[in-house]
Coordinates of C-alpha atoms in Angstrom, one line a residue:
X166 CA 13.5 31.3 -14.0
X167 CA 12.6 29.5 -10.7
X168 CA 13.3 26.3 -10.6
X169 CA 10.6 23.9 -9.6
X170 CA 9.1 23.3 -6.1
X171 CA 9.8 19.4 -5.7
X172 CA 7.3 16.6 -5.4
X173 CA 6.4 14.9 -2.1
X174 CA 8.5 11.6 -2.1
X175 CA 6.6 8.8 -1.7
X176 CA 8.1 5.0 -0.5
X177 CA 6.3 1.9 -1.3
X178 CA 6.2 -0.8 0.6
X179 CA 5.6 -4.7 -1.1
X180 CA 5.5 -7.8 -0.2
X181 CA 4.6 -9.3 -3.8
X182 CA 3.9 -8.6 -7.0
X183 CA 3.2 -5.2 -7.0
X184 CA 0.5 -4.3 -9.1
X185 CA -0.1 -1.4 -7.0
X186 CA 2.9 -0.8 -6.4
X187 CA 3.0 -0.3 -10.9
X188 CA -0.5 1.8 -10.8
X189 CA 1.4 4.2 -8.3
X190 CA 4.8 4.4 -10.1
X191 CA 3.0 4.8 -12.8
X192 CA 0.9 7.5 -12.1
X193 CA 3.4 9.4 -10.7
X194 CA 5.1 10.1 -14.2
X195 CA 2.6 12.0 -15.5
X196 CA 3.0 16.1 -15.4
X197 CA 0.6 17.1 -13.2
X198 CA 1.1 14.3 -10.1
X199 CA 1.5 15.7 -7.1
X200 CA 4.3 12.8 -6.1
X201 CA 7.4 10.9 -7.0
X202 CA 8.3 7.5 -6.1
X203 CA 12.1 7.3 -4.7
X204 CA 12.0 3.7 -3.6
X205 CA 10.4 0.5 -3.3
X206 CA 10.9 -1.8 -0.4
X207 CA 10.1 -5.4 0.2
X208 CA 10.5 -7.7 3.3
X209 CA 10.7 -10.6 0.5
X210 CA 13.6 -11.2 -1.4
X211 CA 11.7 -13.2 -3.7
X212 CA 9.0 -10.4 -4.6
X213 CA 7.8 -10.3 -8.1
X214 CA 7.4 -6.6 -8.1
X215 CA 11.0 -6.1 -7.1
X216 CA 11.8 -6.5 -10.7
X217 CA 9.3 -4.8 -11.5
X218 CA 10.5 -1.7 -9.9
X219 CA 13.6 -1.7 -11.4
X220 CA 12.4 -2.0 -14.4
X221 CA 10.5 1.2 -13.9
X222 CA 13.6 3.0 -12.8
X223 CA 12.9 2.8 -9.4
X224 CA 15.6 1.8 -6.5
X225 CA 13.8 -1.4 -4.7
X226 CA 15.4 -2.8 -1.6
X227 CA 14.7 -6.4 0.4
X228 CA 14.8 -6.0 4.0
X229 CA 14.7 -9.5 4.6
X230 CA 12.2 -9.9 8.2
X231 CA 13.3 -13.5 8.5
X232 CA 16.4 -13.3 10.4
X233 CA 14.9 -10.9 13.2
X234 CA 12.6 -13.8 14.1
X235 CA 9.8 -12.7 16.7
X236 CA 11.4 -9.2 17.2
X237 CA 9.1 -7.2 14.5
X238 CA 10.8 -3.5 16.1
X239 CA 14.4 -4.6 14.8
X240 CA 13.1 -5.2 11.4
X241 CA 10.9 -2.0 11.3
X242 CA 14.0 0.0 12.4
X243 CA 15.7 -1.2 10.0
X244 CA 12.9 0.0 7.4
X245 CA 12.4 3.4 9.2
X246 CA 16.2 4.2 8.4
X247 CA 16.1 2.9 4.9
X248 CA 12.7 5.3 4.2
X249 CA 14.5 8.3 6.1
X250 CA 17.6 7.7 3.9
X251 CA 15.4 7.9 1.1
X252 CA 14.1 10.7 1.8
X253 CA 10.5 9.5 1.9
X254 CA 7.7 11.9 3.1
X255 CA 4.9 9.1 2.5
X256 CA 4.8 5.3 2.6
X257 CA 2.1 3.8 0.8
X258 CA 1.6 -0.1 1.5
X259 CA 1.2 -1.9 -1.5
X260 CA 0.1 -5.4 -0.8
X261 CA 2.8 -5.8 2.2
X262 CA 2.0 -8.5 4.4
X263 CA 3.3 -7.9 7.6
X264 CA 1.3 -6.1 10.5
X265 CA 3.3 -3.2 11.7
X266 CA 4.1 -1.9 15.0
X267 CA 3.6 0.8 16.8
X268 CA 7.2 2.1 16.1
X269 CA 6.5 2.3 12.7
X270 CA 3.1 3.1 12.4
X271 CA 3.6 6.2 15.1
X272 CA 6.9 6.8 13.4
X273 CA 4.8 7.7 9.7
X274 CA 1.5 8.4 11.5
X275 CA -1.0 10.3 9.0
X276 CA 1.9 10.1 6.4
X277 CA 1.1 6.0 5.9
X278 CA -1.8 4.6 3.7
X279 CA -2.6 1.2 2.8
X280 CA -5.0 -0.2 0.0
X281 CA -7.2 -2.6 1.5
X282 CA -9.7 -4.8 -1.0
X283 CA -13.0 -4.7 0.8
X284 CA -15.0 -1.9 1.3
X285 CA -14.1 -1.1 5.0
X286 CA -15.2 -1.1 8.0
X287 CA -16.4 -4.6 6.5
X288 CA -14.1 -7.2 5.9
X289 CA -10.9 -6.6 7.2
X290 CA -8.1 -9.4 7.3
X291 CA -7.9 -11.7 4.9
X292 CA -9.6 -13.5 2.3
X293 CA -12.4 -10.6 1.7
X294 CA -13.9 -11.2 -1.7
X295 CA -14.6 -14.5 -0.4
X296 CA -16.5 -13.7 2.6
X297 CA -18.1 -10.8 0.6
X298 CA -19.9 -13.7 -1.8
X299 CA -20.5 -15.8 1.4
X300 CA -22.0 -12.7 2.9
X301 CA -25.0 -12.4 -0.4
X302 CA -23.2 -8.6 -0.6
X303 CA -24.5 -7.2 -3.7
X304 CA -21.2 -5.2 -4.1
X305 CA -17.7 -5.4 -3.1
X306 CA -14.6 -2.9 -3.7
X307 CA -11.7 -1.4 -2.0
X308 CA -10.7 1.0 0.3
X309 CA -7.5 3.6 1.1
X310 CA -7.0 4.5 4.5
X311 CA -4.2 6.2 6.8
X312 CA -2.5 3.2 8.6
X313 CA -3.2 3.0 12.6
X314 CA -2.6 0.7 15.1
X315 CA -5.3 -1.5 14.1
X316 CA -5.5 -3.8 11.3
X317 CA -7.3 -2.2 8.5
X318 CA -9.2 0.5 11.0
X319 CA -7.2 3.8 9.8
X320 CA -9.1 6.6 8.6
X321 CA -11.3 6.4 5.0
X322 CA -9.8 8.3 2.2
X323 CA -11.1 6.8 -0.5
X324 CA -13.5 4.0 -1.6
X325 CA -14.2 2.0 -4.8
X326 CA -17.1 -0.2 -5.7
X327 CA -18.2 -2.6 -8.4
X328 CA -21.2 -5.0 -8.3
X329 CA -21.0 -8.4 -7.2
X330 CA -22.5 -10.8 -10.2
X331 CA -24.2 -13.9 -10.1
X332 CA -21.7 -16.5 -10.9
X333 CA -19.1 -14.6 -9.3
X334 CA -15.8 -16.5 -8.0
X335 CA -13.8 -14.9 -5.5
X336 CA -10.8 -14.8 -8.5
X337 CA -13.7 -13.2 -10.8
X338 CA -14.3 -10.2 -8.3
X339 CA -10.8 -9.8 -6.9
X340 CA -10.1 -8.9 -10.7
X341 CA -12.8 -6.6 -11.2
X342 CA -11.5 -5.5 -7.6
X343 CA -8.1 -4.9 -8.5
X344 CA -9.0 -2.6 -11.5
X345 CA -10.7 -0.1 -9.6
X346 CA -7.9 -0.6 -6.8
X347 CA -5.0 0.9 -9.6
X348 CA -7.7 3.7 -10.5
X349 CA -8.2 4.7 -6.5
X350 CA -4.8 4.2 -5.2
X351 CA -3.0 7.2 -7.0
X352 CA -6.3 9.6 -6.6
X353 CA -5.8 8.6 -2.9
X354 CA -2.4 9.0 -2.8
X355 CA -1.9 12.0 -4.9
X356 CA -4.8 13.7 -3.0
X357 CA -3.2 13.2 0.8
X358 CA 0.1 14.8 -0.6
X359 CA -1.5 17.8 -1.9
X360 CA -3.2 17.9 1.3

């Protein structure tokens, strides 16, 4: 009997409280996904989703950017080691705030994917649901793409969108958001690594 063939690893990448990061972990334990998740990283000691991994069986590390100051390579070097000693094949982003450099993004190019909570090319950045009611958009939604050089520019692998509703608050939508955001993610992901 052959044993077998093994799952893509995948390594997320937090800076919160991972509810992502939980849809994709989560995900991955069923049968037939295409992925497993072999570790979680954070740049925040104090992420809530840390916990959250371990709890889920996951290793989780905190690579602390903080004491590299201005010098974003050292830090990312640090986080290319830790994802090669995991044995990562993917990173996925999950909510991590910090803009990457080229080392890192050339390092993993077409092997990194962010979720991003707008429906791109529109609104990328911050504070999207916000700008999508000052906008009059009739919807909103989120969006997977490869990570590139530019902030929230990377090639389209997915999209999600729900209707924006008259009394909407940007809390209202970003929940409606964030439901379709667990639902897309792990399609996305689990869709790149069967290529």
């Amino acid at each position: 009997m052959t044993k077998p063939a093994a799952k893509p690893r995948v390594a997320i990448l937090i800076s919160g409280d991972g509810s992502n990061m939980v849809a994709l972990i989560e995900a991955s334990r069923a049968a037939d996904c295409p992925y497993e998740v072999v570790l979680v990283l954070s740049n925040n000691p104090d992420a809530g989703g840390l916990a959250k991994a371990a709890a889920l069986g996951v290793p989780a590390l905190v690579l602390d950017h903080r004491p590299h100051g201005k010098d974003r390579q050292a830090h990312e070097r640090l986080i290319d080691a830790a994802l090669r000693e995991a044995g990562a094949e993917y990173v996925a982003l999950a909510g991590y705030m910090r803009v990457l450099t080229p080392l890192l993004v050339e390092a993993w190019a077409g092997r990194m994917l962010n979720i991003h909570p707008a429906l791109l090319p529109k609104y990328p950045g911050l504070n999207t649901h916000q700008r999508a009611l000052d906008a009059g958009d009739a919807e909103a939604g989120c969006t997977v793409h490869l990570v590139t050089a530019g902030v929230d520019e990377g090639p389209i692998l997915g999209q999600a969108r729900v209707a924006v509703l008259p009394g909407d608050t940007a809390a209202t939508l970003a929940a409606r958001v964030k439901a379709e955001e667990h639902r897309l993610y792990p399609a996305a992901l689990a869709r790149l690594v069967a290529g």
